CSV table of C-alpha atoms and ligand atoms in Angstrom, one decimal:
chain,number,residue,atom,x,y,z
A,1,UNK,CA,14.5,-33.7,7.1
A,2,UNK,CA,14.8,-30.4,8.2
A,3,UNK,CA,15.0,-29.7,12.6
A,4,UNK,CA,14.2,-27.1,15.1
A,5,UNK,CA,16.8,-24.6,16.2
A,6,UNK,CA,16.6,-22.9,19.6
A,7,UNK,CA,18.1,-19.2,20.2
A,8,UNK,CA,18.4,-19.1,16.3
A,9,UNK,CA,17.8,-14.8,16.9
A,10,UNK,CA,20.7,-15.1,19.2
A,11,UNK,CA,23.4,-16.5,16.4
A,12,UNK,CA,25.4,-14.0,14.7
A,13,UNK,CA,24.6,-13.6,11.2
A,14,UNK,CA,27.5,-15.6,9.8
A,15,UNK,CA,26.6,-18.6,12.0
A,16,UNK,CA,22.6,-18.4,11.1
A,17,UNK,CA,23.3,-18.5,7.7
A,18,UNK,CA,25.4,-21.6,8.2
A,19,UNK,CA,22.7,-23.4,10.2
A,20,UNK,CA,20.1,-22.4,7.0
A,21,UNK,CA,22.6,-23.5,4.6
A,22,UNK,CA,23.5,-26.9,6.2
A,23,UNK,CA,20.1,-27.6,7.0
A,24,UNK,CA,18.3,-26.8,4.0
A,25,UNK,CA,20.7,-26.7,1.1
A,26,UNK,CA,22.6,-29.4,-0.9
A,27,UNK,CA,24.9,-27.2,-2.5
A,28,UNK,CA,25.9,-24.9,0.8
A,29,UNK,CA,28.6,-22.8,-0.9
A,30,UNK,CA,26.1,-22.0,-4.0
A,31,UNK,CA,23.6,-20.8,-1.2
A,32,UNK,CA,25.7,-18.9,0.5
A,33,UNK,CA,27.7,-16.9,-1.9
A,34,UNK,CA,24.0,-16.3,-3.3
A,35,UNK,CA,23.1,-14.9,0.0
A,36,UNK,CA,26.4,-12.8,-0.1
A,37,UNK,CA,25.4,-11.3,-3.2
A,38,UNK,CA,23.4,-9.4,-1.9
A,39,UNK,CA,25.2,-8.0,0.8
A,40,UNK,CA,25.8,-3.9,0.6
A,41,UNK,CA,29.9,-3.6,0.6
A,42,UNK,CA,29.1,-0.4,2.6
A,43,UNK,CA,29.0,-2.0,6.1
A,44,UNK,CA,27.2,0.5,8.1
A,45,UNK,CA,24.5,0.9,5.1
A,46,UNK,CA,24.6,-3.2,5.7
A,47,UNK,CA,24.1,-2.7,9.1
A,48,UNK,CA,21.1,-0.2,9.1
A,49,UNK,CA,19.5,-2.9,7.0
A,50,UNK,CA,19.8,-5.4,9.1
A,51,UNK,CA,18.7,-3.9,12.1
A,52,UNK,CA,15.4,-3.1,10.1
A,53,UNK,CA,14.1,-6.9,11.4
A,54,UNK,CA,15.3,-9.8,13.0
A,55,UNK,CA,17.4,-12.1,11.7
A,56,UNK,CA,18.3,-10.7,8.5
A,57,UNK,CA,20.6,-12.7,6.6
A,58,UNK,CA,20.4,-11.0,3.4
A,59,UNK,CA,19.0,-7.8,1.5
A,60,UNK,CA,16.0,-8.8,-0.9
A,61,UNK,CA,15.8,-6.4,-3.6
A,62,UNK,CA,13.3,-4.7,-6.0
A,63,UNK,CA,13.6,-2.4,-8.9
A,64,UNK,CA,13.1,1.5,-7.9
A,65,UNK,CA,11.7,2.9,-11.0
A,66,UNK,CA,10.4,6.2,-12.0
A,67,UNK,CA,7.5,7.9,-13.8
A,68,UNK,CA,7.8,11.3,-14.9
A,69,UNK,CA,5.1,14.0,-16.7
A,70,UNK,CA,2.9,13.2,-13.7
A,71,UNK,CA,1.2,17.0,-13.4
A,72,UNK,CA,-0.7,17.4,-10.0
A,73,UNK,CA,-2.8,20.3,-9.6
A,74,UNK,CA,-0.7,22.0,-11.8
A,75,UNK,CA,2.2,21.0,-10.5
A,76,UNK,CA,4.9,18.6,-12.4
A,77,UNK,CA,5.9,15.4,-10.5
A,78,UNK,CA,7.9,12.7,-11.0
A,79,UNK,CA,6.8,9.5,-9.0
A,80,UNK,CA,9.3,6.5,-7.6
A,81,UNK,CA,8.0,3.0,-7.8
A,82,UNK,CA,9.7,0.2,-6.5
A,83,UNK,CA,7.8,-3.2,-7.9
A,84,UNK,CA,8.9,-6.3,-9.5
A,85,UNK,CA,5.8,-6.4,-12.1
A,86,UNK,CA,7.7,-5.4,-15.8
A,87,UNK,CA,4.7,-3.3,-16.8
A,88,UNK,CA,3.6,-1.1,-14.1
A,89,UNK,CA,6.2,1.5,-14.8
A,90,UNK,CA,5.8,1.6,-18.3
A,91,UNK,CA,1.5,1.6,-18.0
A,92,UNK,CA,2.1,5.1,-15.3
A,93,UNK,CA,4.4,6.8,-17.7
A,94,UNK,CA,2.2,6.5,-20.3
A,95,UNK,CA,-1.0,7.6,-18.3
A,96,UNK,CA,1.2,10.6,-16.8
A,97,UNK,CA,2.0,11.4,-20.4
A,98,UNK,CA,-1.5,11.1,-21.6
A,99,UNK,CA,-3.6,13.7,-19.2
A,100,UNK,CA,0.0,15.6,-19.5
A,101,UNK,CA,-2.0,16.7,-22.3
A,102,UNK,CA,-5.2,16.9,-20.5
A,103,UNK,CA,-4.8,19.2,-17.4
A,104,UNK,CA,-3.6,16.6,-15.6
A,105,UNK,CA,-5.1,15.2,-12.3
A,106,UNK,CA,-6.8,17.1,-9.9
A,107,UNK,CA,-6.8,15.8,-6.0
A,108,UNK,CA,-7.9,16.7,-2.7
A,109,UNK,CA,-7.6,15.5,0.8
A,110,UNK,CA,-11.0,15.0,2.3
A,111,UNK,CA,-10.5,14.0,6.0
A,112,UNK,CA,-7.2,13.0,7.5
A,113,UNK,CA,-8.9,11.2,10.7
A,114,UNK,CA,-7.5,7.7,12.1
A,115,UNK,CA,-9.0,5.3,14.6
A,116,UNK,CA,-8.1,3.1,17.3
A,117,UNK,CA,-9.9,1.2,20.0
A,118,UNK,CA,-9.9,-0.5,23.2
A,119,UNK,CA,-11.8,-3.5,23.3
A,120,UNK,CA,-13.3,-4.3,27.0
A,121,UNK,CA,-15.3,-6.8,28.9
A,122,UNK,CA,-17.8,-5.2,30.9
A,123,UNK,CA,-20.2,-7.7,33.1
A,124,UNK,CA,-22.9,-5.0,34.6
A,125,UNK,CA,-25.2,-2.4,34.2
A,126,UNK,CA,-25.0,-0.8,30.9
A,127,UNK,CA,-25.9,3.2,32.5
A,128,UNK,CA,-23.6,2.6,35.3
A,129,UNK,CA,-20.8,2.1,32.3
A,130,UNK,CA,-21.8,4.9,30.6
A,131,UNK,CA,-21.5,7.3,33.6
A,132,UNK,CA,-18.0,5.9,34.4
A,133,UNK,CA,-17.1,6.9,31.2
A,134,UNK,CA,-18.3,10.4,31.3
A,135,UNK,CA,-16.3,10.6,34.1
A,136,UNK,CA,-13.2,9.2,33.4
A,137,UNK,CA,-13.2,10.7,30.1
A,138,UNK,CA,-11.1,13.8,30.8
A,139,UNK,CA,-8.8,11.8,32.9
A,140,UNK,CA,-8.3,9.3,30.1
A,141,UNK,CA,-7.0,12.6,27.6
A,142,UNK,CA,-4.9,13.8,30.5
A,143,UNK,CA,-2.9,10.9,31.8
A,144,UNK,CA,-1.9,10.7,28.0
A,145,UNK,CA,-0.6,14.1,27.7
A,146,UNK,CA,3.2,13.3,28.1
A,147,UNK,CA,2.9,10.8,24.9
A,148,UNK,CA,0.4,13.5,23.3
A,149,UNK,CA,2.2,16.7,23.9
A,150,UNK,CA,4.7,17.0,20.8
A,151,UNK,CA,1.5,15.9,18.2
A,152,UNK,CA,-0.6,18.7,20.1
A,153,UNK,CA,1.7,21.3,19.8
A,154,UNK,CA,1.9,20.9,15.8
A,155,UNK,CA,-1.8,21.2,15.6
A,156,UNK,CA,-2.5,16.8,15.8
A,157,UNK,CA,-3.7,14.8,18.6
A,158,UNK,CA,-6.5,13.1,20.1
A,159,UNK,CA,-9.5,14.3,18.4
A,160,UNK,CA,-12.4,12.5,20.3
A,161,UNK,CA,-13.0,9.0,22.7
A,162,UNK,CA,-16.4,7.3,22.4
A,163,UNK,CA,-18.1,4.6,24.7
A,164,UNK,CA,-19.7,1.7,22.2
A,165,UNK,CA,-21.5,-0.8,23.1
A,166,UNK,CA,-20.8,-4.0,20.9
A,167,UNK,CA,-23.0,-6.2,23.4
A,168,UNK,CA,-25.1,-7.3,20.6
A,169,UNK,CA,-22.5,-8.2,18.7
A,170,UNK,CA,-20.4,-10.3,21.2
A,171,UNK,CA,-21.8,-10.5,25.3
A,172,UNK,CA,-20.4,-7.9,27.2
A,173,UNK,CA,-18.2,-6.8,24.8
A,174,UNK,CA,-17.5,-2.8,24.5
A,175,UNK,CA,-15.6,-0.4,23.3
A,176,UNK,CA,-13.1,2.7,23.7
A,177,UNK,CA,-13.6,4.0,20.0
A,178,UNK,CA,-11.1,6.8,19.4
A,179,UNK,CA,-10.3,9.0,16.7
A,180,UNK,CA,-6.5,10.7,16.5
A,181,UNK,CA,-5.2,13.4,14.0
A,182,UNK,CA,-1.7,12.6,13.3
A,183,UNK,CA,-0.7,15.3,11.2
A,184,UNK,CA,2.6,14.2,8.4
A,185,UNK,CA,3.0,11.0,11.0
A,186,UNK,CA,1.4,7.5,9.9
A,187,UNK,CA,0.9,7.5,13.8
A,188,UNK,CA,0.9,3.7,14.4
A,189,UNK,CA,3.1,3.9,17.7
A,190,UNK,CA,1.4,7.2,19.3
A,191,UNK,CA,-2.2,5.9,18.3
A,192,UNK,CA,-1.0,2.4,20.0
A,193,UNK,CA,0.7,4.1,22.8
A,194,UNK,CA,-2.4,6.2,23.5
A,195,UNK,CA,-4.8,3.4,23.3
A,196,UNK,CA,-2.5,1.7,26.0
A,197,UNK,CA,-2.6,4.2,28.6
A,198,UNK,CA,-6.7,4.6,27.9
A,199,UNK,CA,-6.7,1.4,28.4
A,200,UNK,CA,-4.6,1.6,32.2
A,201,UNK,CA,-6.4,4.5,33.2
A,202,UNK,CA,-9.8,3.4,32.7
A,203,UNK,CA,-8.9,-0.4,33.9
A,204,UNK,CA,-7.3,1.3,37.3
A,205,UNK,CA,-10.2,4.3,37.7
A,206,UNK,CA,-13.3,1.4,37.1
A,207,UNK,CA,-11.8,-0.1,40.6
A,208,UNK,CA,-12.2,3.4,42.3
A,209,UNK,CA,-15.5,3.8,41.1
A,210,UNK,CA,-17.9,3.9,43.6
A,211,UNK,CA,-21.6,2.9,42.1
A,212,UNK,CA,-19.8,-0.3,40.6
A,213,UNK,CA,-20.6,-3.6,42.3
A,214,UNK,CA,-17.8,-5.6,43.1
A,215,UNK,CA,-18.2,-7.6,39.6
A,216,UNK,CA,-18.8,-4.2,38.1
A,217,UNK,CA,-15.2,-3.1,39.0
A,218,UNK,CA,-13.4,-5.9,37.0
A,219,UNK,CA,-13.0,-4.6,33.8
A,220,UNK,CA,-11.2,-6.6,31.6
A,221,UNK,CA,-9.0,-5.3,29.1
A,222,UNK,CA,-8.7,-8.0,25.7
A,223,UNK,CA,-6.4,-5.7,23.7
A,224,UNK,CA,-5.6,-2.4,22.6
A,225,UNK,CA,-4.9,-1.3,19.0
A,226,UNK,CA,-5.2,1.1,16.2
A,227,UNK,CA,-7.5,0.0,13.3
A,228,UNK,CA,-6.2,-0.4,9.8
A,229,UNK,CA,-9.7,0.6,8.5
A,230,UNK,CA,-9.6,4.4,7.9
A,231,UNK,CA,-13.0,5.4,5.8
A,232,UNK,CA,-12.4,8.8,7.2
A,233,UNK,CA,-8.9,9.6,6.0
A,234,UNK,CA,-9.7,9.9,2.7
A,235,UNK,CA,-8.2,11.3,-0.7
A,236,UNK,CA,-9.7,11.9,-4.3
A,237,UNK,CA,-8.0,12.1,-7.3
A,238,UNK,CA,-9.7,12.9,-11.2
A,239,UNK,CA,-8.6,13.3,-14.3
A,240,UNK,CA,-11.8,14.8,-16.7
A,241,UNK,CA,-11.3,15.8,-20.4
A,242,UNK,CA,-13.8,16.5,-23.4
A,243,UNK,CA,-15.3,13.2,-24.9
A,244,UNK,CA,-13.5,13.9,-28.1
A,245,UNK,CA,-10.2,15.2,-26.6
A,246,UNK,CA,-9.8,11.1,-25.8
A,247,UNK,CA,-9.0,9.9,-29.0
A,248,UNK,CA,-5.7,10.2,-29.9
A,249,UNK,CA,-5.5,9.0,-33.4
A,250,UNK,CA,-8.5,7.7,-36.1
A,251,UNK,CA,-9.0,3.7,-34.8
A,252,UNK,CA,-11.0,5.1,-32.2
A,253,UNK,CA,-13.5,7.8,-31.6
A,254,UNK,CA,-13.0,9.6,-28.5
A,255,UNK,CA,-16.9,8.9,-27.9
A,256,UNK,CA,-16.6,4.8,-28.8
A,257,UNK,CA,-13.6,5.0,-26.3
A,258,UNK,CA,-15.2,6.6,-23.3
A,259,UNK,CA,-18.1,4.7,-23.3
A,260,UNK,CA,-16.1,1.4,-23.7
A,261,UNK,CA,-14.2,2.6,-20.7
A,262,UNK,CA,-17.4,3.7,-18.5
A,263,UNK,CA,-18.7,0.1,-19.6
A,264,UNK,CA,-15.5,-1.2,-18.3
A,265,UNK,CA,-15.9,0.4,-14.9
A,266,UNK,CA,-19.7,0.0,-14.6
A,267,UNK,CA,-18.7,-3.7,-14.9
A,268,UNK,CA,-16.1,-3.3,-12.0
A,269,UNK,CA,-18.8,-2.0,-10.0
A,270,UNK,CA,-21.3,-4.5,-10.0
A,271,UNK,CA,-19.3,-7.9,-10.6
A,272,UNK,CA,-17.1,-8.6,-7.5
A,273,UNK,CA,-14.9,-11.1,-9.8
A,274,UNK,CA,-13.9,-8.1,-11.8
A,275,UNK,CA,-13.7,-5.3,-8.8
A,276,UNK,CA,-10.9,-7.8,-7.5
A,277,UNK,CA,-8.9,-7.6,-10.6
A,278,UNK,CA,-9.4,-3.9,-11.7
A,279,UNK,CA,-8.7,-3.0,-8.1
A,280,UNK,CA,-5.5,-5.0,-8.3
A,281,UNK,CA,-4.7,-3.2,-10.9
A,282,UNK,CA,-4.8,0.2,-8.7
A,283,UNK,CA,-2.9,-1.4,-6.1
A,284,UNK,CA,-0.3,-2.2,-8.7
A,285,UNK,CA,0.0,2.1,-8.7
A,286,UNK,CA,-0.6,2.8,-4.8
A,287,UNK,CA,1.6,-0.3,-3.4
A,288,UNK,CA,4.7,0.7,-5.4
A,289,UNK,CA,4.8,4.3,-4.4
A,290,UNK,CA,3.8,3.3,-1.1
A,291,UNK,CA,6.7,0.7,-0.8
A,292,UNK,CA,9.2,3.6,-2.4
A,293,UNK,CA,8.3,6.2,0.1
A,294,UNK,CA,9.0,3.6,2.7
A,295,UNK,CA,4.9,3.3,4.4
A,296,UNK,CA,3.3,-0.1,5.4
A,297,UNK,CA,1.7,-0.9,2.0
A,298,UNK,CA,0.0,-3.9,4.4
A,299,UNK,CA,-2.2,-1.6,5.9
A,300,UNK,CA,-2.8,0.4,3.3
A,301,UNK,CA,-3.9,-2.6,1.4
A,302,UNK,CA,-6.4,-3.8,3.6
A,303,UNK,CA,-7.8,-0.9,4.3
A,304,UNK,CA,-8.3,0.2,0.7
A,305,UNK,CA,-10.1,-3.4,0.4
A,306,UNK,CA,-12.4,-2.9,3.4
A,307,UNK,CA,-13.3,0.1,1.8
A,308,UNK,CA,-14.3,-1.1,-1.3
A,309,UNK,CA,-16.9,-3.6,0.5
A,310,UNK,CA,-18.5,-0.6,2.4
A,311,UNK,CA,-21.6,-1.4,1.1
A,312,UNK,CA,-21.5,-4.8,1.3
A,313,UNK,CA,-20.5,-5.9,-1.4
A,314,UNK,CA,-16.6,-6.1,-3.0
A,315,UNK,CA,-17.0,-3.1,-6.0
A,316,UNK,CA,-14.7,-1.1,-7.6
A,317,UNK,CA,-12.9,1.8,-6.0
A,318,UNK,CA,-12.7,3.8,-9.6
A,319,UNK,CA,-15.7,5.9,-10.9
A,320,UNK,CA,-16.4,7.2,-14.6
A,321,UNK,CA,-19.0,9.0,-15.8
A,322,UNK,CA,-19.7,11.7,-19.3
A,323,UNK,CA,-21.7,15.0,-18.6
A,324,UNK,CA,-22.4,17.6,-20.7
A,325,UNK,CA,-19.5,16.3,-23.6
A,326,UNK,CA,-17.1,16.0,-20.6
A,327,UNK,CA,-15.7,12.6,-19.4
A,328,UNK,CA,-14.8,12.4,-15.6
A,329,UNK,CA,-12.9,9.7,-14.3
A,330,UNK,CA,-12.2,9.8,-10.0
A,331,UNK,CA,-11.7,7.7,-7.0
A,332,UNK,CA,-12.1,7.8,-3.4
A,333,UNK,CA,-9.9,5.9,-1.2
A,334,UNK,CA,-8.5,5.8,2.1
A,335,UNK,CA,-4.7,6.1,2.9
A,336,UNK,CA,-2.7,6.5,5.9
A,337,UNK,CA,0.4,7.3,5.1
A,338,UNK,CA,3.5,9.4,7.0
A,339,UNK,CA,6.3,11.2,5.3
A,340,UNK,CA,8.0,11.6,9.2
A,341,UNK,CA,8.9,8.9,11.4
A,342,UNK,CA,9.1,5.1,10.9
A,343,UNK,CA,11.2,4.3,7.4
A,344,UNK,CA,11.0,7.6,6.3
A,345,UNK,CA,13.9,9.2,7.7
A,346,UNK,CA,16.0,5.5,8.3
A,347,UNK,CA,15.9,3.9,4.5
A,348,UNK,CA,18.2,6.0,2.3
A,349,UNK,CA,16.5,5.1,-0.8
A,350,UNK,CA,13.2,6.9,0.6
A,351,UNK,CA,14.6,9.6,1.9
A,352,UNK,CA,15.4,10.0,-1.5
A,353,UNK,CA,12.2,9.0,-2.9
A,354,UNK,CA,10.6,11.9,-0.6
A,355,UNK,CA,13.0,14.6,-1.9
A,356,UNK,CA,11.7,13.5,-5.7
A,357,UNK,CA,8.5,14.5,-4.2
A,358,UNK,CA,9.4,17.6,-3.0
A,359,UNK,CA,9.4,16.5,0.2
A,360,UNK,CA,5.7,16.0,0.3
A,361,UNK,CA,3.2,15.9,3.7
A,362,UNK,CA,1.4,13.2,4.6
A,363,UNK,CA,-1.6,15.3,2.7
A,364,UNK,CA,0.3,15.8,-0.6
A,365,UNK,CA,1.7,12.2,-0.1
A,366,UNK,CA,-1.7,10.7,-0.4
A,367,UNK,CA,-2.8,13.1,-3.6
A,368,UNK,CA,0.2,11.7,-5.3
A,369,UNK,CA,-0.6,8.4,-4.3
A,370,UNK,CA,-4.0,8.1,-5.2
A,371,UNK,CA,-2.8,9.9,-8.7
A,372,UNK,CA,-0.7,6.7,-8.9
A,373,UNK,CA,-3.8,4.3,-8.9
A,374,UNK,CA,-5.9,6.3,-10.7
A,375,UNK,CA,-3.0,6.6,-13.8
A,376,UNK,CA,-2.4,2.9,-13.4
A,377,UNK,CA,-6.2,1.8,-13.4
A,378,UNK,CA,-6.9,4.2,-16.8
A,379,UNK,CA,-3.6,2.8,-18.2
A,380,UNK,CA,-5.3,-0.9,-17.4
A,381,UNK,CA,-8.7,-0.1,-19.0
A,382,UNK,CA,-7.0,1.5,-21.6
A,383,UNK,CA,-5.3,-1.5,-22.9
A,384,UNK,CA,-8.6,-3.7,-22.1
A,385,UNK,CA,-11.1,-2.4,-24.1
A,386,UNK,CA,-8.7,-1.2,-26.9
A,387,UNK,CA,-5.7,-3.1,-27.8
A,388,UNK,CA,-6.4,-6.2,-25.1
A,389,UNK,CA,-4.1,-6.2,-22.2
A,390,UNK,CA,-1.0,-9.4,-23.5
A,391,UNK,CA,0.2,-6.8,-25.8
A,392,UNK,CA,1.6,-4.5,-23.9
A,393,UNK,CA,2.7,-6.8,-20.8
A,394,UNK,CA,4.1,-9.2,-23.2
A,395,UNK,CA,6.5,-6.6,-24.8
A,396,UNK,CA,7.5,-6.0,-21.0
A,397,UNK,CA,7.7,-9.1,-20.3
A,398,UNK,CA,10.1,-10.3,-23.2
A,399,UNK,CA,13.3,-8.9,-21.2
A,400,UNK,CA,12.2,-11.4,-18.7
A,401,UNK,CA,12.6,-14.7,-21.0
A,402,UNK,CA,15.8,-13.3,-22.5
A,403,UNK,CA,16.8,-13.2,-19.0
A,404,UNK,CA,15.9,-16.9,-18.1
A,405,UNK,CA,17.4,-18.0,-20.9
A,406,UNK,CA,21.1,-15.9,-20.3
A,407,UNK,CA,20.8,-13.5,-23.3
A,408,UNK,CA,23.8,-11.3,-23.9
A,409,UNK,CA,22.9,-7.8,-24.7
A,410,UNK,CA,23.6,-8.1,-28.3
A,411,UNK,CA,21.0,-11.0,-28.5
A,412,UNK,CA,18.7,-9.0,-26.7
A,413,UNK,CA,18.9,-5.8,-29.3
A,414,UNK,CA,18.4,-8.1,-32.4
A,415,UNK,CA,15.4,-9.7,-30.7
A,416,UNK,CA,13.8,-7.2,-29.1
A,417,UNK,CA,14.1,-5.2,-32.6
A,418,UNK,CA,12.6,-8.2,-34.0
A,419,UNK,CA,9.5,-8.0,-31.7
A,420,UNK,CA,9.0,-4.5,-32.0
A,421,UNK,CA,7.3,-6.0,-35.1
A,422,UNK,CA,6.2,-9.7,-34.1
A,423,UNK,CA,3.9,-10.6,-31.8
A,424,UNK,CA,5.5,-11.6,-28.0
A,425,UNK,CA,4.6,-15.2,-26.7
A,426,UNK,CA,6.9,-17.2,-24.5
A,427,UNK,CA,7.2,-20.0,-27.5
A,428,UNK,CA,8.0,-17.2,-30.2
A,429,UNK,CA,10.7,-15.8,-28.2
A,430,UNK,CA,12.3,-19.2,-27.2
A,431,UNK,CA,12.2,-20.1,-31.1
A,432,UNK,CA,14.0,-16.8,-32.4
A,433,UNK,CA,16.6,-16.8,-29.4
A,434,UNK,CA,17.0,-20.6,-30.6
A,435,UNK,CA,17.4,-19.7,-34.4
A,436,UNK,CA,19.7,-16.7,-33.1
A,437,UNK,CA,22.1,-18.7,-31.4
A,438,UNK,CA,21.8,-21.7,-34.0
A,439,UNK,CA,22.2,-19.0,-36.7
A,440,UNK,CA,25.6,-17.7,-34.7
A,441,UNK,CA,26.9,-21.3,-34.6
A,442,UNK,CA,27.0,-21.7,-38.3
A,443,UNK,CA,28.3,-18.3,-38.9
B,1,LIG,C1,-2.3,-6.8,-13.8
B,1,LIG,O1,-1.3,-6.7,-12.8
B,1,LIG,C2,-3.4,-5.8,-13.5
B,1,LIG,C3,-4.6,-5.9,-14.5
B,1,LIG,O2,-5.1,-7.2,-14.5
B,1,LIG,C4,-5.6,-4.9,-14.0
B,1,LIG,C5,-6.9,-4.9,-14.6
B,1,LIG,O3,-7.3,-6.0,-15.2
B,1,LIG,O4,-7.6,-3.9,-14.6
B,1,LIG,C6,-4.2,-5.5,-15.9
């Protein structure tokens, strides 16, 4: 029966990882040196770590991969993924290597605009609000100017505060709808911190407002935040080739191929059970590259998925068409990401993920980001409506099964040689590593 601990964030780390241990583990020494493991010898590399969040008792890792031949508007790239699913990697690289051939992928930043509100109680006249606002308006921009002036002077800031009224929605409910520019910043903290001192200003000027009633003057603040949701910071990436330029050897037309593929997608966009799954698929792309260059794949998650729902129903965020012999493949999506600020200059494993980019913007970031979905959802489809998807994961995931079952690296070699021939299932590989190791036994 475990219990509750109070001041647990207090503890030092040694003595919280006793109270887990003892409270949660039979074999406490097993737990701990597991725990240990994991501990960076370096201590002030251990240190920065653990500072990242509270009560850290341990580093969790992931693999950081790479995936090279990715060409960019003709420029070569190699991309860092850090993700724990065995194909990803593998699916990129091959993309990257495949429109390699084909001009590679051509991107551009359509709008770079983020939004945060303030959401109010109002209990009066509806006009009266509305002057207030055109009032206080100016005052709201310029009591924020000491958290504003650094973004302004590089060309960012706030780009524009709207009064909405959400009274249909909710009674009395309104809103301070703002929209920010934030420049190579993912801008979470000065969007917050600027919504917060709307919110003061226009809270403290509503009770110096003299057509208000008494009521009028109360204005209650429920919270002030930026939105995840960001339809208007927007990237598009595309890859587009001649129909027969897509087959790369005779089992396949390059015609049978792209209109298997455009079915594929078609699909996606009308059958939310599939959109789920073939936009997984581009998350497997935009998460890990997101997660290597150290930005908050959460919001970049859900705002993707809002996205793909803007019309009311869940649909896919890819797009493919042919016109005129030529096959087009693209997507829209929103990211907000920063390449200054928050992990980016802390973590010293995206630092160095950044200088593999070249150091990107924020602008560049999201081109190479969005290349990484697109790669990974043609990779996907690829191995759908061709060869069927077990094939290629299964190969990826055999290094998996050798690991649970403690393979030495000279078992591995003989049966990985052997499946480079025989078809991967979790029973197959069990049996040969079985016959292996009975086979070694006799010998
Ligand atoms: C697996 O992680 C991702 C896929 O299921 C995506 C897809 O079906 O398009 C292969």
């Amino acid at each position: 029966m475990s219990k509750s601990i109070a001041g647990f964030s207090k503890l030092s780390k040694s003595k919280k990882i006793d109270w887990i241990v003892e409270t949660y583990f039979s074999n406490t020494e097993d737990a701990k040196r597991i725990l240990k493991q994991y501990w960076n010898t370096d201590e002030k590399l251990q240190q920065l770590h653990d500072e990242f969040i509270e009560n850290t008792i341990t580093n969790y890792y992931l693999p950081l991969g790479v995936a090279p031949n990715f060409l960019i508007n003709d420029k070569l790239y190699t991309i860092p993924m850090a993700i724990e699913e065995s194909s990803v990697v593998a699916a990129a690289s091959k993309a990257a290597k495949f429109w390699l051939e084909r001009g590679g992928f051509k991107t551009r930043v359509i709008s770079t605009t983020k939004i945060g509100q303030v959401h109010f109680i109002y209990k009066g006249d509806y006009e009266k609000l509305k002057r207030f606002f055109n009032k206080t308006k100016p005052k709201l921009i310029q009591d924020s100017k000491s958290i504003t002036a650094n973004m302004e002077k590089r060309g960012g800031g706030i780009i524009d505060i709207e009064l909405r009224d959400k009274t249909a929605d909710i009674d009395h409910y309104y809103q301070l709808h703002a929209s920010f520019e934030t420049l190579d910043a993912m801008g979470a903290n000065f969007i917050n911190s600027c919504l917060e001192q709307f919110a003061k200003t226009f809270k403290n000027d509503a009770l110096l407002f003299q057509a208000f009633s008494a009521e009028e003057k109360q204005i209650d603040i429920v919270m002030s935040i930026l939105s995840n949701y960001v339809p208007n910071c927007l990237v598009r990436a595309e890859v587009s080739c001649k129909v027969e330029d897509l087959s790369e050897d005779s089992s396949m037309s390059g015609e049978t191929f792209a209109n298997k593929f455009i079915q594929a997608v078609n699909i996606a966009e009308v059958e939310p059970y599939r959109a789920v799954t073939h936009n997984k698929g581009i998350m497997n792309g935009i998460d890990a590259v997101v997660l290597a260059t150290g930005n908050d794949f959460r919001a970049v998650e859900a705002g993707v998925h809002a996205y793909a729902s803007r019309h009311g129903r869940y649909s896919s965020l890819t797009h493919a068409k042919i016109e005129n012999g030529i096959f087009t493949f693209w997507m829209e999506i929103p990211l907000a990401l920063g390449t200054v600020g928050g992990l980016t200059g802390l973590h010293p494993l995206v630092k160095l993920a950044l200088e593999l980019l070249h150091k990107p913007s924020a602008k560049m970031l999201m081109q190479i980001v969005a290349v990484a979905g697109l790669a990974q959802n043609f990779a996907a489809l690829r191995s759908l409506t061709t060869t069927g998807i077990q094939q290629g994961h299964m190969k990826m995931h055999l290094m998996n099964i050798l690991n649970q079952f403690d393979a030495n690296n000279e078992e591995k070699q003989t049966i990985t040689e052997h499946f480079k021939t025989n078809v991967v299932t979790h029973s197959a590989v069990v049996e040969a590593i079985n016959k292996l190791r009975v086979s070694k036994l006799r010998s």
